[in-house]
Each structure stands twice: as C-alpha cells, then as structure tokens.
Tab-separated table of C-alpha atoms and ligand atoms in Angstrom:
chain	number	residue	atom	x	y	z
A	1	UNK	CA	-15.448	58.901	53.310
A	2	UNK	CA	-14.484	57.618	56.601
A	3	UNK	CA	-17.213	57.769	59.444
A	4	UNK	CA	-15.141	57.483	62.143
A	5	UNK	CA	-12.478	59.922	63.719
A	6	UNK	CA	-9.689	58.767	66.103
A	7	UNK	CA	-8.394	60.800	68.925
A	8	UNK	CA	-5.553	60.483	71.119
A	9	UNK	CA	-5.620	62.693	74.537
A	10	UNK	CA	-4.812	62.939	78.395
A	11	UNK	CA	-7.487	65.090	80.453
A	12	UNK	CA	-6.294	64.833	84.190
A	13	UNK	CA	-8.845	67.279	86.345
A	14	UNK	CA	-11.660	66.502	83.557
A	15	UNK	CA	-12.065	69.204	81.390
A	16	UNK	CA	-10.532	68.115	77.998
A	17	UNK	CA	-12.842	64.784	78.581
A	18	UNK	CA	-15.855	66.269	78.592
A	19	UNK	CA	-14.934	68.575	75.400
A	20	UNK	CA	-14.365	65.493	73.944
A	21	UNK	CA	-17.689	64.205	74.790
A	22	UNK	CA	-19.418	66.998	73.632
A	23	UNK	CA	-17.237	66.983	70.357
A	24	UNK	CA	-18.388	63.151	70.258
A	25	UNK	CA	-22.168	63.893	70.562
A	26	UNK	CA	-21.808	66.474	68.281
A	27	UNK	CA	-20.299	64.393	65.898
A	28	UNK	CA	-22.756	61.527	66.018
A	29	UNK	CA	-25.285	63.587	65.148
A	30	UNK	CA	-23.387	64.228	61.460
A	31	UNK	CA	-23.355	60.206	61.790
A	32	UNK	CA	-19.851	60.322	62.313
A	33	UNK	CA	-18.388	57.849	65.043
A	34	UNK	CA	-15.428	59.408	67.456
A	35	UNK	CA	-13.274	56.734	68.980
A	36	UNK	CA	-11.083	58.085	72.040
A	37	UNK	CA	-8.503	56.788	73.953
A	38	UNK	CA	-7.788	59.119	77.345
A	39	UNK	CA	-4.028	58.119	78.069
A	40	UNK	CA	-5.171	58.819	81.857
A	41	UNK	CA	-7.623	56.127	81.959
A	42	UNK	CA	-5.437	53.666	79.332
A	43	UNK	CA	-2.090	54.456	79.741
A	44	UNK	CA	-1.382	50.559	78.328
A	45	UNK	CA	0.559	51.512	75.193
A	46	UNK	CA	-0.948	50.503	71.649
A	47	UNK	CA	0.981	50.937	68.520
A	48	UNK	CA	-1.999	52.781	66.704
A	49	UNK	CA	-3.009	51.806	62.950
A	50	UNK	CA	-5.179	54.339	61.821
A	51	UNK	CA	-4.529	57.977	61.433
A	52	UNK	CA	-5.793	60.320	64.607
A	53	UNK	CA	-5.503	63.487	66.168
A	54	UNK	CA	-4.358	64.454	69.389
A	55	UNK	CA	-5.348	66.323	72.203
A	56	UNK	CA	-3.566	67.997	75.198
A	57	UNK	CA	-4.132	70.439	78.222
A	58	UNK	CA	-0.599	72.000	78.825
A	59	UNK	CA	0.565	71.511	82.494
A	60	UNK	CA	4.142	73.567	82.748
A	61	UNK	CA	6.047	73.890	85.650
A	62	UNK	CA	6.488	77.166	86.765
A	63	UNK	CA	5.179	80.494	84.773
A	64	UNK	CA	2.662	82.742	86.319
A	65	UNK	CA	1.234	84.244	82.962
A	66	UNK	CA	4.184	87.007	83.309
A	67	UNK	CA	7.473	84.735	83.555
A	68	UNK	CA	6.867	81.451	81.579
A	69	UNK	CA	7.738	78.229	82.245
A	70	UNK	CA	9.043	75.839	79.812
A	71	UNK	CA	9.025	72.005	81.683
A	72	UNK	CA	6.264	69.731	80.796
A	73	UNK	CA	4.740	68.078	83.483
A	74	UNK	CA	1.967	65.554	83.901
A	75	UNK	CA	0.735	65.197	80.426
A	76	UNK	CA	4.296	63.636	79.584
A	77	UNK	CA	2.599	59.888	79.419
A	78	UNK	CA	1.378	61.402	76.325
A	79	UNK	CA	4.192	61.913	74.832
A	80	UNK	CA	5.708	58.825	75.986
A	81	UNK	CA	2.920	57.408	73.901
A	82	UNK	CA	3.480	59.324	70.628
A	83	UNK	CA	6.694	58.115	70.648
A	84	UNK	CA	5.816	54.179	71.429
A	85	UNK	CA	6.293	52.233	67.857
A	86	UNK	CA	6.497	55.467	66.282
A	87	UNK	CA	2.563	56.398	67.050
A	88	UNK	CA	3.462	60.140	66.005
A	89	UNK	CA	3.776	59.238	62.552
A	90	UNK	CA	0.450	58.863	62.494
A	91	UNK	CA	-0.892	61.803	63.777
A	92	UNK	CA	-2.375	64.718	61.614
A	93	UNK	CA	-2.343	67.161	64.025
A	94	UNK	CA	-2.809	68.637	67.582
A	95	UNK	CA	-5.131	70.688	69.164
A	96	UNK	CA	-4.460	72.446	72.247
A	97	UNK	CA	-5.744	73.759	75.566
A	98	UNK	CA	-5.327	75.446	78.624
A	99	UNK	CA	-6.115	78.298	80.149
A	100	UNK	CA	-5.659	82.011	79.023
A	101	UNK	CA	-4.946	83.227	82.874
A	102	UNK	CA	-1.569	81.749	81.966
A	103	UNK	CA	-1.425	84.485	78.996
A	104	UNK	CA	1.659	83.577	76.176
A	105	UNK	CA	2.025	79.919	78.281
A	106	UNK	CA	-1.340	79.792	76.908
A	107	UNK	CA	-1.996	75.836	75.412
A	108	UNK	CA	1.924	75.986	74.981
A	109	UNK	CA	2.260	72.178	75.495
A	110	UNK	CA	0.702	71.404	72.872
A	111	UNK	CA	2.640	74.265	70.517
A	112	UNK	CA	5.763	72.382	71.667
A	113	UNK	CA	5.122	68.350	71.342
A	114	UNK	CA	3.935	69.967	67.479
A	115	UNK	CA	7.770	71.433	66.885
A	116	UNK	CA	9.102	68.397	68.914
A	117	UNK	CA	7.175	65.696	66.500
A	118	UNK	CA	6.376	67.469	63.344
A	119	UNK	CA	2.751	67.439	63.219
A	120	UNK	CA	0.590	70.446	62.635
A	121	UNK	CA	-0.808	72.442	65.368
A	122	UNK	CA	-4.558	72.809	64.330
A	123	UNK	CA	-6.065	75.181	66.738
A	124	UNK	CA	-6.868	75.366	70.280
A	125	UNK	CA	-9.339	76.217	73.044
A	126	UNK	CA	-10.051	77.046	76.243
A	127	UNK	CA	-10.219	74.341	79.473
A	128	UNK	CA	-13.876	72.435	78.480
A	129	UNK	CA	-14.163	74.620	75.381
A	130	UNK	CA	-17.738	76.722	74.573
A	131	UNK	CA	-20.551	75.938	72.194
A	132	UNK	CA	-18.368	77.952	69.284
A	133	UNK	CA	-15.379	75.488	69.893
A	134	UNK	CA	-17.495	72.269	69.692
A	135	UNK	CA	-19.059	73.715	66.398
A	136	UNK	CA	-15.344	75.096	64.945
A	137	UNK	CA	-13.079	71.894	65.735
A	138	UNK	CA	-16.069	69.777	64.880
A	139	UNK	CA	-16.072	70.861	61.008
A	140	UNK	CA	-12.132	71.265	61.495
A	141	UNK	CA	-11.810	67.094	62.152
A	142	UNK	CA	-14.439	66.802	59.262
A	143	UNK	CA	-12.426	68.579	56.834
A	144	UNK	CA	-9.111	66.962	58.081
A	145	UNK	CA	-10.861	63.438	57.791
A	146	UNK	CA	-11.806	64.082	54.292
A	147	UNK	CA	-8.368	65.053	53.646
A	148	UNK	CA	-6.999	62.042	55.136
A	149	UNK	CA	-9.907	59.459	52.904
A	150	UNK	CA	-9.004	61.821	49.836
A	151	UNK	CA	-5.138	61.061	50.904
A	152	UNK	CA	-5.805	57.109	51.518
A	153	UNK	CA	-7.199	57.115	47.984
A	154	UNK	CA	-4.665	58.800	46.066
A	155	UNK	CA	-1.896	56.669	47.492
A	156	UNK	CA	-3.478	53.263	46.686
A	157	UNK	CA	-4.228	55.167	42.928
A	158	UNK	CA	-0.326	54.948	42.516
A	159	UNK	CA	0.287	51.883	43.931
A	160	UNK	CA	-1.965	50.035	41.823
B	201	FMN	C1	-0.186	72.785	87.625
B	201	FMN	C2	-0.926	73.359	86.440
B	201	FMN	C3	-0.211	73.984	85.423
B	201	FMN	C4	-0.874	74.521	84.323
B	201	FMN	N1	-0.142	75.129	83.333
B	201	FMN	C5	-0.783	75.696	82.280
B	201	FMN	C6	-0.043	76.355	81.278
B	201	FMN	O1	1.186	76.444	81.319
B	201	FMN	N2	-0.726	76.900	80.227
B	201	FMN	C7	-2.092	76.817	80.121
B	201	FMN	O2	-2.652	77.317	79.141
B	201	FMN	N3	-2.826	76.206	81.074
B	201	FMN	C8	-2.214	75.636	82.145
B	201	FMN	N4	-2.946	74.985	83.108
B	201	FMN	C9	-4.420	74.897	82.947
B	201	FMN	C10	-4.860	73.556	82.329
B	201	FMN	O3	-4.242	73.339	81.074
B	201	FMN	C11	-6.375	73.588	82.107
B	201	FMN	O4	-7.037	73.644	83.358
B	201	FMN	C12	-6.867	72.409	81.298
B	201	FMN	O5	-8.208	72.632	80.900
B	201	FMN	C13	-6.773	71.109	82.077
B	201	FMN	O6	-7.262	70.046	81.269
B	201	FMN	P1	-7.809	68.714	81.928
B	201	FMN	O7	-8.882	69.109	82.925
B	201	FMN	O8	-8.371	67.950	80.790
B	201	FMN	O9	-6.675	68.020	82.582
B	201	FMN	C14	-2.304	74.447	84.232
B	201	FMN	C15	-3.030	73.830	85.255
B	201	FMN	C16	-2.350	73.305	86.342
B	201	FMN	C17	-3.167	72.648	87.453
C-alpha cells in the first residue's frame, strides 16, 4: 500500500490549512505521509503525476443563505489548475467546505467543480473542521488510497 496521500487545495483566510494540518498529523501517526500543495501559497502550475484529492472552501458571489449565488470567486486559481495539462484526470475526488450560515450554498463550490470535471464529491465539512471530521475524512483518504494501490495493481496485472 501506498504511504503517502496527495492533496491539492486553496485555503485563503486559513481555515482549510489548518484542517489540513491536523488531517496531516493525524495521518502521520497511522505512518502515513500527506503531501500538500496550497494553490495560495504555490500557485506555479505543475502537471501532477500521482493520483490526489482535492480540497476547496466555496467563495460565491452573492447568496445570503436565502437567495443563492452561483459565481465562483477567489478559489478559481484552483480550477485553473485542475485544468493545467489535464491535472483533473487525476483526481479521485473532492471534499468540500464552507460554512452552513450560507444554508443550501453550503460547500457548493466544491459540488460544482465535481459536475464541471467528473470527479466524485467525497464529503465535506465545516470551515477548520472538528475532531469527528479529522477522524471521518482521515479513514475516508485511507480507504480511497487503498482503492487507488488496489487499482495501480490491477492495471499493471493486465498489462503484463
Ligand atoms: C466572500 C465569501 C463568500 C463565501 N461564500 C460561501 C458560500 O457560498 N458557501 C459556503 O459554504 N461558505 C462560504 N463562505 C465561507 C468560507 O467557505 C469558509 O469561511 C471557509 O472555511 C474558508 O476557507 P479558507 O479559510 O480555507 O479560505 C464564504 C466566505 C466569504 C468570505
């Protein structure tokens, strides 16, 4: 099995970062190494080689949590870099966030960019995510990784 997990994400005011750090520490501990790339800090874009998830806070224009709103609005670097050398292909999935004050807008970003590339939305959580999250998306990447090694296997079975 793999002992590393990639992830692809953009945290602007902070609070996806440091879920990611705690899902990182948390992580470790099941010897498992997370390696992160925060578009915000490294917006240089990579064509990526391995398999990853991705992460993203929604930031929409407009919508008060009674009328939504629809445009996408800071994160869109990420996008911009799901879409360099066709990085999307290799992501297994996206997890969302955002804030439930915003009601059905609620993590919707992330809901779209899954219709508008064709990955799976995995789950989602709210702004730094609690204890339950950390333990929840933890096993989730665990069981996706596994997947993924059990995947990697099967496809070099046929081509040998
Ligand atoms: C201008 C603005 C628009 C936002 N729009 C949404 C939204 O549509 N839906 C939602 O769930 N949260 C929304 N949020 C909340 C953020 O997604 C939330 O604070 C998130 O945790 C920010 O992640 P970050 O700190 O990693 O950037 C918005 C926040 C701001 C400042």
């Amino acid at each position: 099995m793999n002992d590393h997990i990639n992830i692809l994400y953009v945290s602007l005011s902070g609070n996806t970062k440091a879920f990611i750090q705690k899902l990182t520490t948390e992580l470790a501990k099941q010897s498992i190494i997370v390696n992160s790339i925060n578009v915000r800090e490294r917006p240089t874009q990579k064509k990526l080689l391995e398999p990853f998830v991705t992460f993203l806070p929604a930031f929409l224009k407009g919508g008060n949590g009674i009328d939504n709103g629809f445009k996408e609005i800071l994160t869109t670097p990420l996008r911009r870099y799901l879409e360099f050398a066709d990085n999307y292909k290799q992501c297994y999935g996206i997890i969302g966030s955002g804030n439930r004050n915003f009601n059905k807008q609620f993590a919707l970003t992330a809901k779209q960019y899954a219709n508008d590339f064709g990955f799976p939305y995995l789950t989602d959580f709210e702004l730094k995510g609690s204890k339950s999250d950390v333990t929840k998306i933890s096993a989730l990447l665990i069981k996706k990784q596994s997947e993924n090694s059990l995947a990697i296997e099967g496809s070099a079975d046929t081509n040998a």
